[in-house]
Amino acid sequence: MLIVIDPHSGVPVYRQLMDQIKFHIASGLLKPGDELPSTRTLSADLGINPMTISKAYSYLERDDVIDRRPGLPLVVKAVPDEQFKDRKLDQLKESLAPTVRIVRQLDIDDEEVIAILRAMLCEGEDEA
Amino acid sequence: MTAIAFDNVYRAYQPGEYVLQGVSFRVTEGEVVGLLGKNGAGKTTLLRLALGLLEPQKGSVRVFGQNPRRDAATVKQRIGYVAEDQDLPPFLTVNQVIELHRCLYPAWDDRLVQSLGARFRLPASARVGQLSKGQARQVALLCAVAHRPDLLLLDEPAGGLDPAARREFLEASIELLNENGTTIIFSSHHLTDVERMARRVVMIQSGYLYLDTEADELQEGYSLAVIPAGVVVDPDRLLELHDCLGVRPRRGSVHAIFRCPPANCQSLLVRKLGITNARCVSLALEEMFVELVGSIEPLDQSITSARVQGSPGESSNWKREPAGGWS
């Protein structure tokens, strides 16, 4: 699983784990029913305290993102289609939040921001 | 169960010059604690007290409920220790060093020695004096963990290691943690390592326990406010705010540490002081350390007095020094 911990980010490690797993689920890299690595494996792979992984996993369970089954690996929980879409949008909103702050700080007109976003989306299409 | 209990510990090396002045904290079994502090803050002294190499002049130290001085042998059986300046005899070979340690510990695990030796690619017949610094540290770690200790004390374990060797060292310690639930206390200036390993951070400053908190809490619950040059702000007014823990003037701008998340910090500054253009951010441990250590010794006396008086609502985790404690 593609998880990168950035110790300089100021974001707690467990939060980074949660965010990245949620992102992988929203992007479809992790599908419902996919198994997550065990606490031990992941802690050894990433070089971080196993308790931190447990903490991230239990919060993900609380958020209804993963399923814990006694004695078996954790799996990604299945969600109805519309809820899945909501989660994708939530991901997007979260990553746009810093952009919105910058827009306010630079005092740029809303219409201009939307035009820039539209232009950038078109560029992306050309490349693809 | 408590692995280590420091209770109001005082220790001086010169009469009257206390390195530790009333330090108390407990570490529960299975915890991984990062011990932070400037050079000379007393980290090594704490670890040596736990080992029974030193005795406190006041207060008590208990390891698994026992006195590490009186019950020296039993306590030491359960501890693994890597010293900051480990002096392994340079004329012995790696195997001889291992053999020497093996004789001391009934619980010695030869299989673990084999697997770690292979993993670290240690040259068994090389003399210690010929090893690189990294390899010498690895021999020291191997000898510290081969009896599968319940408590591992690591004093600057990564000192002088390159990033790859540091990571290797870290991963080996984590494996031990995974397999045995070993309690680990390690001092380090590599704060990214502390962030990876430690769930709890204890900071010693001028002989006092300055900070004792969950590592996650340190990042989520604290913020740095950078107040730009040009904003006239009296450090005292900042320090009067109940969540403000320290102020550090920096080339015109002012840095202040707050015990609240960035958003709350921002609104606090607007509401109480009318400062609208402060930048409030959460911090990585490294920046946090620099800010805290930097703001501890205020440049002018008025900040000192404000800090010392403190405010009623401040966290009990933050110990401020008594008046006159600054030098």
CSV table of C-alpha atoms in Angstrom, one decimal:
chain,number,residue,atom,x,y,z
A,1,MET,CA,0.0,0.0,0.0
A,2,LEU,CA,1.3,3.4,-0.9
A,3,ILE,CA,1.6,5.3,2.3
A,4,VAL,CA,4.3,8.0,2.9
A,5,ILE,CA,4.8,9.5,6.3
A,6,ASP,CA,6.1,13.0,6.4
A,7,PRO,CA,7.5,13.8,9.9
A,8,HIS,CA,7.9,17.5,9.0
A,9,SER,CA,4.3,18.2,8.2
A,10,GLY,CA,3.1,19.0,11.6
A,11,VAL,CA,0.2,16.6,11.1
A,12,PRO,CA,0.2,13.7,13.6
A,13,VAL,CA,1.3,10.4,12.1
A,14,TYR,CA,-2.0,8.7,12.9
A,15,ARG,CA,-3.8,11.4,11.0
A,16,GLN,CA,-1.6,11.1,8.0
A,17,LEU,CA,-2.3,7.4,7.9
A,18,MET,CA,-6.0,7.9,8.2
A,19,ASP,CA,-6.1,10.6,5.5
A,20,GLN,CA,-4.0,8.5,3.0
A,21,ILE,CA,-6.1,5.4,3.5
A,22,LYS,CA,-9.3,7.4,3.1
A,23,PHE,CA,-7.8,8.9,-0.1
A,24,HIS,CA,-6.8,5.5,-1.5
A,25,ILE,CA,-10.4,4.3,-0.9
A,26,ALA,CA,-12.0,7.3,-2.5
A,27,SER,CA,-9.6,7.0,-5.5
A,28,GLY,CA,-10.5,3.4,-5.9
A,29,LEU,CA,-7.0,2.1,-5.3
A,30,LEU,CA,-8.4,0.3,-2.2
A,31,LYS,CA,-11.7,-1.4,-3.0
A,32,PRO,CA,-14.4,-2.7,-0.7
A,33,GLY,CA,-13.2,-6.1,0.7
A,34,ASP,CA,-9.5,-5.3,0.2
A,35,GLU,CA,-7.4,-6.4,3.1
A,36,LEU,CA,-5.3,-3.8,5.0
A,37,PRO,CA,-1.9,-4.8,6.2
A,38,SER,CA,-1.6,-5.9,9.8
A,39,THR,CA,-0.5,-3.4,12.5
A,40,ARG,CA,2.8,-5.3,12.7
A,41,THR,CA,3.6,-5.3,9.0
A,42,LEU,CA,2.7,-1.7,8.5
A,43,SER,CA,4.7,-0.5,11.5
A,44,ALA,CA,7.7,-2.5,10.3
A,45,ASP,CA,7.3,-1.2,6.7
A,46,LEU,CA,6.9,2.4,7.7
A,47,GLY,CA,9.2,2.4,10.7
A,48,ILE,CA,6.6,3.8,13.1
A,49,ASN,CA,5.2,2.7,16.4
A,50,PRO,CA,2.6,-0.1,16.1
A,51,MET,CA,0.3,1.7,18.6
A,52,THR,CA,0.1,4.6,16.2
A,53,ILE,CA,-1.2,2.3,13.5
A,54,SER,CA,-3.7,0.8,15.9
A,55,LYS,CA,-4.9,4.2,16.7
A,56,ALA,CA,-5.4,5.1,13.0
A,57,TYR,CA,-7.2,1.8,12.4
A,58,SER,CA,-9.6,2.2,15.3
A,59,TYR,CA,-10.5,5.7,14.2
A,60,LEU,CA,-11.1,4.5,10.7
A,61,GLU,CA,-13.3,1.8,12.1
A,62,ARG,CA,-15.2,4.4,14.1
A,63,ASP,CA,-15.6,6.4,10.9
A,64,ASP,CA,-17.2,3.4,9.2
A,65,VAL,CA,-14.4,3.1,6.7
A,66,ILE,CA,-13.0,-0.3,7.6
A,67,ASP,CA,-14.3,-3.4,9.1
A,68,ARG,CA,-12.7,-5.3,12.0
A,69,ARG,CA,-13.4,-9.1,12.0
A,70,PRO,CA,-12.1,-11.0,15.0
A,71,GLY,CA,-8.9,-12.9,14.1
A,72,LEU,CA,-8.9,-11.8,10.4
A,73,PRO,CA,-7.3,-9.0,8.6
A,74,LEU,CA,-9.1,-5.6,8.5
A,75,VAL,CA,-11.0,-5.0,5.3
A,76,VAL,CA,-12.2,-1.9,3.5
A,77,LYS,CA,-15.9,-1.6,4.2
A,78,ALA,CA,-18.4,-1.5,1.3
A,79,VAL,CA,-20.6,1.6,1.1
A,80,PRO,CA,-23.6,2.5,-1.1
A,81,ASP,CA,-22.8,4.3,-4.4
A,82,GLU,CA,-24.2,7.7,-3.4
A,83,GLN,CA,-22.3,7.6,-0.1
A,84,PHE,CA,-19.1,6.7,-2.0
A,85,LYS,CA,-19.6,9.8,-4.2
A,86,ASP,CA,-20.1,11.9,-1.1
A,87,ARG,CA,-16.8,10.7,0.3
A,88,LYS,CA,-15.0,11.6,-2.9
A,89,LEU,CA,-16.4,15.1,-2.7
A,90,ASP,CA,-15.4,15.3,0.9
A,91,GLN,CA,-11.9,14.4,-0.1
A,92,LEU,CA,-11.9,17.1,-2.7
A,93,LYS,CA,-13.3,19.7,-0.4
A,94,GLU,CA,-10.7,18.9,2.2
A,95,SER,CA,-7.8,19.4,-0.3
A,96,LEU,CA,-9.4,22.6,-1.6
A,97,ALA,CA,-9.6,24.2,1.8
A,98,PRO,CA,-6.0,25.5,1.8
A,99,THR,CA,-6.6,26.9,-1.7
A,100,VAL,CA,-9.6,28.8,-0.5
A,101,ARG,CA,-7.5,30.3,2.3
A,102,ILE,CA,-4.9,31.4,-0.2
A,103,VAL,CA,-7.5,32.9,-2.4
A,104,ARG,CA,-8.7,35.0,0.5
A,105,GLN,CA,-5.2,36.0,1.5
A,106,LEU,CA,-4.4,37.0,-2.1
A,107,ASP,CA,-7.7,38.7,-2.4
A,108,ILE,CA,-8.6,37.2,-5.8
A,109,ASP,CA,-12.0,37.5,-7.3
A,110,ASP,CA,-14.2,34.3,-7.0
A,111,GLU,CA,-15.0,34.4,-10.8
A,112,GLU,CA,-11.3,34.5,-11.6
A,113,VAL,CA,-10.6,31.6,-9.4
A,114,ILE,CA,-13.3,29.5,-11.1
A,115,ALA,CA,-11.9,30.5,-14.5
A,116,ILE,CA,-8.4,29.4,-13.5
A,117,LEU,CA,-9.7,26.1,-12.2
A,118,ARG,CA,-11.6,25.5,-15.4
A,119,ALA,CA,-8.6,26.3,-17.5
A,120,MET,CA,-6.4,24.0,-15.4
A,121,LEU,CA,-8.9,21.2,-15.7
A,122,CYS,CA,-8.9,21.6,-19.5
A,123,GLU,CA,-5.1,21.5,-19.6
A,124,GLY,CA,-5.3,18.2,-17.7
A,125,GLU,CA,-7.6,16.8,-20.3
A,126,ASP,CA,-5.3,17.7,-23.2
A,127,GLU,CA,-2.5,15.9,-21.5
A,128,ALA,CA,-4.6,12.8,-20.9
B,1,MET,CA,2.0,-2.0,35.4
B,2,THR,CA,4.5,0.8,36.0
B,3,ALA,CA,7.9,0.1,34.3
B,4,ILE,CA,9.7,3.2,35.7
B,5,ALA,CA,8.7,5.6,38.4
B,6,PHE,CA,10.8,8.7,39.0
B,7,ASP,CA,9.5,10.4,42.2
B,8,ASN,CA,10.7,13.9,43.0
B,9,VAL,CA,14.3,13.1,41.9
B,10,TYR,CA,17.2,15.4,42.7
B,11,ARG,CA,20.7,14.8,41.4
B,12,ALA,CA,23.7,17.1,41.5
B,13,TYR,CA,27.3,16.3,40.4
B,14,GLN,CA,28.7,19.3,42.2
B,15,PRO,CA,27.3,20.3,45.6
B,16,GLY,CA,24.4,22.6,45.1
B,17,GLU,CA,24.5,22.4,41.3
B,18,TYR,CA,21.5,20.3,40.6
B,19,VAL,CA,21.2,18.7,37.2
B,20,LEU,CA,17.7,17.3,38.1
B,21,GLN,CA,15.6,19.2,40.6
B,22,GLY,CA,12.5,17.4,41.5
B,23,VAL,CA,11.6,15.4,38.4
B,24,SER,CA,8.6,13.1,38.7
B,25,PHE,CA,7.1,10.9,36.0
B,26,ARG,CA,6.0,7.4,35.4
B,27,VAL,CA,6.2,5.1,32.4
B,28,THR,CA,3.7,2.3,32.0
B,29,GLU,CA,4.8,-1.0,30.6
B,30,GLY,CA,4.7,-1.1,26.8
B,31,GLU,CA,5.0,2.7,26.4
B,32,VAL,CA,7.5,4.3,24.0
B,33,VAL,CA,8.7,7.6,25.4
B,34,GLY,CA,10.9,10.1,23.7
B,35,LEU,CA,13.1,12.0,26.1
B,36,LEU,CA,13.9,15.5,24.8
B,37,GLY,CA,16.0,18.3,26.1
B,38,LYS,CA,18.9,20.5,25.2
B,39,ASN,CA,22.4,19.2,25.7
B,40,GLY,CA,23.1,19.1,29.4
B,41,ALA,CA,19.4,19.1,30.3
B,42,GLY,CA,19.7,15.9,32.4
B,43,LYS,CA,18.5,13.2,30.0
B,44,THR,CA,21.5,10.9,30.4
B,45,THR,CA,21.4,11.5,34.2
B,46,LEU,CA,17.8,10.2,34.2
B,47,LEU,CA,18.7,7.1,32.2
B,48,ARG,CA,21.7,6.4,34.4
B,49,LEU,CA,19.5,6.7,37.5
B,50,ALA,CA,17.1,4.2,36.1
B,51,LEU,CA,20.0,1.8,35.5
B,52,GLY,CA,21.3,2.2,39.1
B,53,LEU,CA,24.6,3.7,37.9
B,54,LEU,CA,23.7,6.8,39.9
B,55,GLU,CA,21.8,7.3,43.1
B,56,PRO,CA,19.4,10.2,43.5
B,57,GLN,CA,20.3,12.6,46.3
B,58,LYS,CA,16.7,13.1,47.0
B,59,GLY,CA,13.5,11.3,45.8
B,60,SER,CA,13.3,7.8,44.5
B,61,VAL,CA,13.7,5.8,41.4
B,62,ARG,CA,11.9,2.5,40.9
B,63,VAL,CA,12.2,0.1,38.0
B,64,PHE,CA,9.4,-2.5,37.9
B,65,GLY,CA,8.8,-1.6,41.5
B,66,GLN,CA,12.4,-2.3,42.5
B,67,ASN,CA,15.2,-0.1,43.6
B,68,PRO,CA,17.9,-0.2,40.9
B,69,ARG,CA,20.7,0.3,43.4
B,70,ARG,CA,19.6,-2.3,46.0
B,71,ASP,CA,18.1,-4.9,43.7
B,72,ALA,CA,20.8,-4.2,41.1
B,73,ALA,CA,21.1,-7.6,39.6
B,74,THR,CA,17.4,-8.3,39.2
B,75,VAL,CA,16.7,-4.9,37.7
B,76,LYS,CA,19.6,-5.1,35.3
B,77,GLN,CA,18.4,-8.5,34.0
B,78,ARG,CA,15.3,-6.8,32.7
B,79,ILE,CA,17.0,-3.7,31.2
B,80,GLY,CA,18.8,-3.3,27.9
B,81,TYR,CA,20.9,-0.1,27.6
B,82,VAL,CA,22.7,1.6,24.8
B,83,ALA,CA,24.8,4.4,26.1
B,84,GLU,CA,25.5,7.6,24.2
B,85,ASP,CA,29.2,7.0,24.1
B,86,GLN,CA,29.3,3.2,24.2
B,87,ASP,CA,32.9,2.2,24.7
B,88,LEU,CA,33.1,-1.4,23.6
B,89,PRO,CA,36.7,-2.7,24.0
B,90,PRO,CA,38.3,-2.0,20.6
B,91,PHE,CA,40.7,-5.0,20.9
B,92,LEU,CA,37.8,-7.6,21.1
B,93,THR,CA,36.2,-9.0,18.1
B,94,VAL,CA,32.4,-8.7,17.5
B,95,ASN,CA,31.9,-12.3,18.5
B,96,GLN,CA,34.0,-11.9,21.7
B,97,VAL,CA,31.9,-8.8,22.7
B,98,ILE,CA,28.7,-10.8,22.2
B,99,GLU,CA,30.1,-13.7,24.1
B,100,LEU,CA,31.0,-11.4,27.0
B,101,HIS,CA,27.5,-10.1,27.2
B,102,ARG,CA,26.0,-13.6,26.8
B,103,CYS,CA,27.7,-14.8,30.0
B,104,LEU,CA,25.9,-12.1,32.0
B,105,TYR,CA,22.4,-12.9,30.9
B,106,PRO,CA,20.6,-16.2,31.5
B,107,ALA,CA,17.8,-15.2,29.1
B,108,TRP,CA,20.2,-14.7,26.2
B,109,ASP,CA,18.5,-15.5,22.9
B,110,ASP,CA,21.1,-16.9,20.4
B,111,ARG,CA,18.6,-16.9,17.5
B,112,LEU,CA,17.9,-13.2,17.9
B,113,VAL,CA,21.6,-12.6,17.9
B,114,GLN,CA,21.9,-14.6,14.7
B,115,SER,CA,19.1,-12.8,12.9
B,116,LEU,CA,20.1,-9.3,14.0
B,117,GLY,CA,23.8,-10.0,13.2
B,118,ALA,CA,22.8,-11.2,9.7
B,119,ARG,CA,20.4,-8.2,9.2
B,120,PHE,CA,23.1,-5.7,10.2
B,121,ARG,CA,25.7,-7.7,8.2
B,122,LEU,CA,28.1,-7.5,11.1
B,123,PRO,CA,31.5,-9.0,10.5
B,124,ALA,CA,31.8,-11.4,13.4
B,125,SER,CA,35.5,-11.8,13.5
B,126,ALA,CA,36.4,-8.1,13.0
B,127,ARG,CA,37.8,-6.2,15.9
B,128,VAL,CA,35.5,-3.5,17.4
B,129,GLY,CA,38.2,-0.9,16.8
B,130,GLN,CA,37.9,-1.6,13.0
B,131,LEU,CA,34.2,-1.1,12.8
B,132,SER,CA,32.5,2.0,11.5
B,133,LYS,CA,30.6,4.1,14.0
B,134,GLY,CA,27.3,2.7,12.7
B,135,GLN,CA,28.4,-0.9,13.0
B,136,ALA,CA,29.7,-0.3,16.5
B,137,ARG,CA,26.2,1.1,17.5
B,138,GLN,CA,24.6,-2.0,15.9
B,139,VAL,CA,26.8,-4.3,18.1
B,140,ALA,CA,25.8,-2.2,21.1
B,141,LEU,CA,22.1,-2.5,20.2
B,142,LEU,CA,22.4,-6.2,19.6
B,143,CYS,CA,24.0,-6.7,23.0
B,144,ALA,CA,21.3,-4.6,24.6
B,145,VAL,CA,18.4,-6.5,23.2
B,146,ALA,CA,19.6,-10.1,23.0
B,147,HIS,CA,18.3,-11.0,26.5
B,148,ARG,CA,14.9,-9.6,25.3
B,149,PRO,CA,14.7,-6.9,28.0
B,150,ASP,CA,11.4,-5.7,29.3
B,151,LEU,CA,12.8,-2.2,29.3
B,152,LEU,CA,15.1,-0.7,26.7
B,153,LEU,CA,16.9,2.5,27.5
B,154,LEU,CA,18.5,4.2,24.5
B,155,ASP,CA,20.6,7.2,25.0
B,156,GLU,CA,21.0,9.0,21.7
B,157,PRO,CA,21.0,5.7,19.8
B,158,ALA,CA,21.2,7.3,16.4
B,159,GLY,CA,24.1,9.7,17.3
B,160,GLY,CA,26.5,9.8,14.3
B,161,LEU,CA,24.6,7.3,12.2
B,162,ASP,CA,23.7,8.0,8.6
B,163,PRO,CA,20.0,8.1,7.7
B,164,ALA,CA,19.9,4.5,6.4
B,165,ALA,CA,21.6,3.1,9.5
B,166,ARG,CA,19.3,5.2,11.7
B,167,ARG,CA,16.3,3.7,10.0
B,168,GLU,CA,17.7,0.2,10.4
B,169,PHE,CA,18.2,0.8,14.1
B,170,LEU,CA,14.7,2.2,14.4
B,171,GLU,CA,13.1,-0.7,12.6
B,172,ALA,CA,15.0,-3.3,14.7
B,173,SER,CA,13.7,-1.5,17.9
B,174,ILE,CA,10.2,-1.5,16.5
B,175,GLU,CA,10.3,-5.2,15.8
B,176,LEU,CA,11.4,-5.8,19.4
B,177,LEU,CA,8.5,-3.7,20.5
B,178,ASN,CA,6.1,-5.7,18.3
B,179,GLU,CA,7.4,-9.1,19.5
B,180,ASN,CA,7.8,-8.4,23.2
B,181,GLY,CA,5.9,-5.3,24.0
B,182,THR,CA,9.1,-3.9,25.4
B,183,THR,CA,8.9,-0.5,27.1
B,184,ILE,CA,11.3,1.9,25.4
B,185,ILE,CA,12.7,5.2,26.7
B,186,PHE,CA,15.0,6.9,24.2
B,187,SER,CA,16.6,10.3,24.1
B,188,SER,CA,17.2,11.7,20.7
B,189,HIS,CA,17.9,14.9,18.9
B,190,HIS,CA,16.6,13.3,15.7
B,191,LEU,CA,13.1,14.5,16.3
B,192,THR,CA,11.7,12.9,13.2
B,193,ASP,CA,12.7,9.6,14.8
B,194,VAL,CA,10.9,10.6,18.0
B,195,GLU,CA,7.8,11.4,15.9
B,196,ARG,CA,7.9,8.0,14.3
B,197,MET,CA,8.6,6.0,17.4
B,198,ALA,CA,7.3,7.8,20.5
B,199,ARG,CA,3.7,7.9,21.6
B,200,ARG,CA,4.6,10.1,24.4
B,201,VAL,CA,7.1,13.0,24.7
B,202,VAL,CA,8.8,14.1,27.9
B,203,MET,CA,10.9,17.2,27.8
B,204,ILE,CA,13.5,18.1,30.5
B,205,GLN,CA,14.7,21.7,30.8
B,206,SER,CA,17.1,23.1,33.3
B,207,GLY,CA,16.6,20.1,35.6
B,208,TYR,CA,12.8,20.3,35.5
B,209,LEU,CA,10.1,18.3,33.8
B,210,TYR,CA,9.0,20.9,31.3
B,211,LEU,CA,6.5,19.0,29.2
B,212,ASP,CA,4.9,15.6,29.3
B,213,THR,CA,2.3,14.9,26.7
B,214,GLU,CA,1.1,12.6,24.0
B,215,ALA,CA,3.0,13.1,20.7
B,216,ASP,CA,-0.2,13.5,18.8
B,217,GLU,CA,-1.6,16.0,21.2
B,218,LEU,CA,1.6,18.1,20.8
B,219,GLN,CA,0.8,18.5,17.1
B,220,GLU,CA,-2.9,18.8,17.2
B,221,GLY,CA,-3.3,20.8,20.4
B,222,TYR,CA,-0.6,23.3,20.0
B,223,SER,CA,0.2,26.1,17.6
B,224,LEU,CA,2.7,28.7,16.7
B,225,ALA,CA,1.5,32.3,16.0
B,226,VAL,CA,3.9,34.4,14.0
B,227,ILE,CA,3.0,38.0,14.5
B,228,PRO,CA,4.5,40.0,11.7
B,229,ALA,CA,6.9,42.9,12.1
B,230,GLY,CA,5.0,46.2,12.3
B,231,VAL,CA,2.4,45.0,14.6
B,232,VAL,CA,3.1,46.5,18.0
B,233,VAL,CA,2.5,43.9,20.6
B,234,ASP,CA,3.6,43.8,24.2
B,235,PRO,CA,5.0,40.3,25.0
B,236,ASP,CA,3.4,40.6,28.4
B,237,ARG,CA,-0.1,41.0,26.9
B,238,LEU,CA,0.5,37.8,25.0
B,239,LEU,CA,1.7,36.0,28.0
B,240,GLU,CA,-1.4,37.1,29.9
B,241,LEU,CA,-3.5,35.1,27.5
B,242,HIS,CA,-4.2,31.9,29.2
B,243,ASP,CA,-3.1,29.5,26.5
B,244,CYS,CA,0.1,31.3,25.7
B,245,LEU,CA,3.1,29.3,26.8
B,246,GLY,CA,6.0,31.3,25.6
B,247,VAL,CA,7.0,34.3,23.5
B,248,ARG,CA,10.1,34.6,21.4
B,249,PRO,CA,10.9,37.9,19.7
B,250,ARG,CA,12.6,37.3,16.3
B,251,ARG,CA,14.0,40.1,14.2
B,252,GLY,CA,11.0,42.3,14.5
B,253,SER,CA,8.3,39.7,14.3
B,254,VAL,CA,7.2,37.8,17.4
B,255,HIS,CA,6.7,34.0,17.7
B,256,ALA,CA,4.3,32.8,20.4
B,257,ILE,CA,3.4,29.2,21.3
B,258,PHE,CA,-0.2,28.5,22.2
B,259,ARG,CA,-1.7,25.5,23.8
B,260,CYS,CA,-4.7,25.4,21.4
B,261,PRO,CA,-5.2,24.4,17.7
B,262,PRO,CA,-4.3,27.0,15.1
B,263,ALA,CA,-7.9,28.1,14.4
B,264,ASN,CA,-8.6,28.8,18.0
B,265,CYS,CA,-5.3,30.6,18.3
B,266,GLN,CA,-6.2,32.8,15.4
B,267,SER,CA,-9.5,33.9,16.8
B,268,LEU,CA,-8.0,34.3,20.3
B,269,LEU,CA,-5.5,36.9,18.9
B,270,VAL,CA,-8.3,38.7,17.0
B,271,ARG,CA,-10.7,38.7,20.0
B,272,LYS,CA,-8.3,39.6,22.8
B,273,LEU,CA,-5.6,41.7,21.2
B,274,GLY,CA,-7.1,42.8,17.8
B,275,ILE,CA,-4.3,41.2,15.9
B,276,THR,CA,-5.8,40.1,12.6
B,277,ASN,CA,-2.7,39.3,10.5
B,278,ALA,CA,-1.0,36.7,12.7
B,279,ARG,CA,-0.2,33.4,11.0
B,280,CYS,CA,-1.1,30.5,13.1
B,281,VAL,CA,0.2,27.1,12.2
B,282,SER,CA,0.6,23.7,13.7
B,283,LEU,CA,4.2,22.5,14.2
B,284,ALA,CA,6.4,19.5,13.5
B,285,LEU,CA,8.1,18.3,16.7
B,286,GLU,CA,11.4,19.8,15.5
B,287,GLU,CA,10.1,23.3,15.2
B,288,MET,CA,8.1,22.9,18.4
B,289,PHE,CA,11.3,22.0,20.2
B,290,VAL,CA,13.2,25.0,18.9
B,291,GLU,CA,10.3,27.3,19.8
B,292,LEU,CA,9.9,26.0,23.3
B,293,VAL,CA,13.6,25.9,24.1
B,294,GLY,CA,14.0,29.3,22.5
B,295,SER,CA,11.2,30.9,24.4
B,296,ILE,CA,12.2,29.4,27.7
B,297,GLU,CA,15.0,31.9,28.3
B,298,PRO,CA,13.3,35.2,27.6
B,299,LEU,CA,15.4,38.1,26.5
B,300,ASP,CA,14.0,40.5,29.0
B,301,GLN,CA,13.1,40.2,32.6
B,302,SER,CA,9.5,41.4,32.2
B,303,ILE,CA,8.7,38.2,30.2
B,304,THR,CA,10.3,36.1,32.9
B,305,SER,CA,8.1,37.5,35.6
B,306,ALA,CA,5.0,37.1,33.5
B,307,ARG,CA,5.9,33.5,32.7
B,308,VAL,CA,6.8,32.7,36.3
B,309,GLN,CA,3.5,34.0,37.7
B,310,GLY,CA,1.7,32.0,35.1
B,311,SER,CA,-2.0,32.0,34.9
B,312,PRO,CA,-4.6,29.9,36.8
B,313,GLY,CA,-5.8,28.0,33.8
B,314,GLU,CA,-2.5,26.7,32.5
B,315,SER,CA,-1.9,23.1,31.9
B,316,SER,CA,-0.4,21.2,34.7
B,317,ASN,CA,1.9,19.6,32.1
B,318,TRP,CA,3.8,22.8,31.9
B,319,LYS,CA,6.1,23.5,34.7
B,320,ARG,CA,7.5,26.9,35.0
B,321,GLU,CA,10.6,27.6,37.0
B,322,PRO,CA,10.4,29.5,40.3
B,323,ALA,CA,11.4,33.1,40.3
B,324,GLY,CA,15.1,33.7,40.1
B,325,GLY,CA,15.6,30.3,38.4
B,326,TRP,CA,16.8,31.9,35.3
B,327,SER,CA,20.5,32.6,34.9
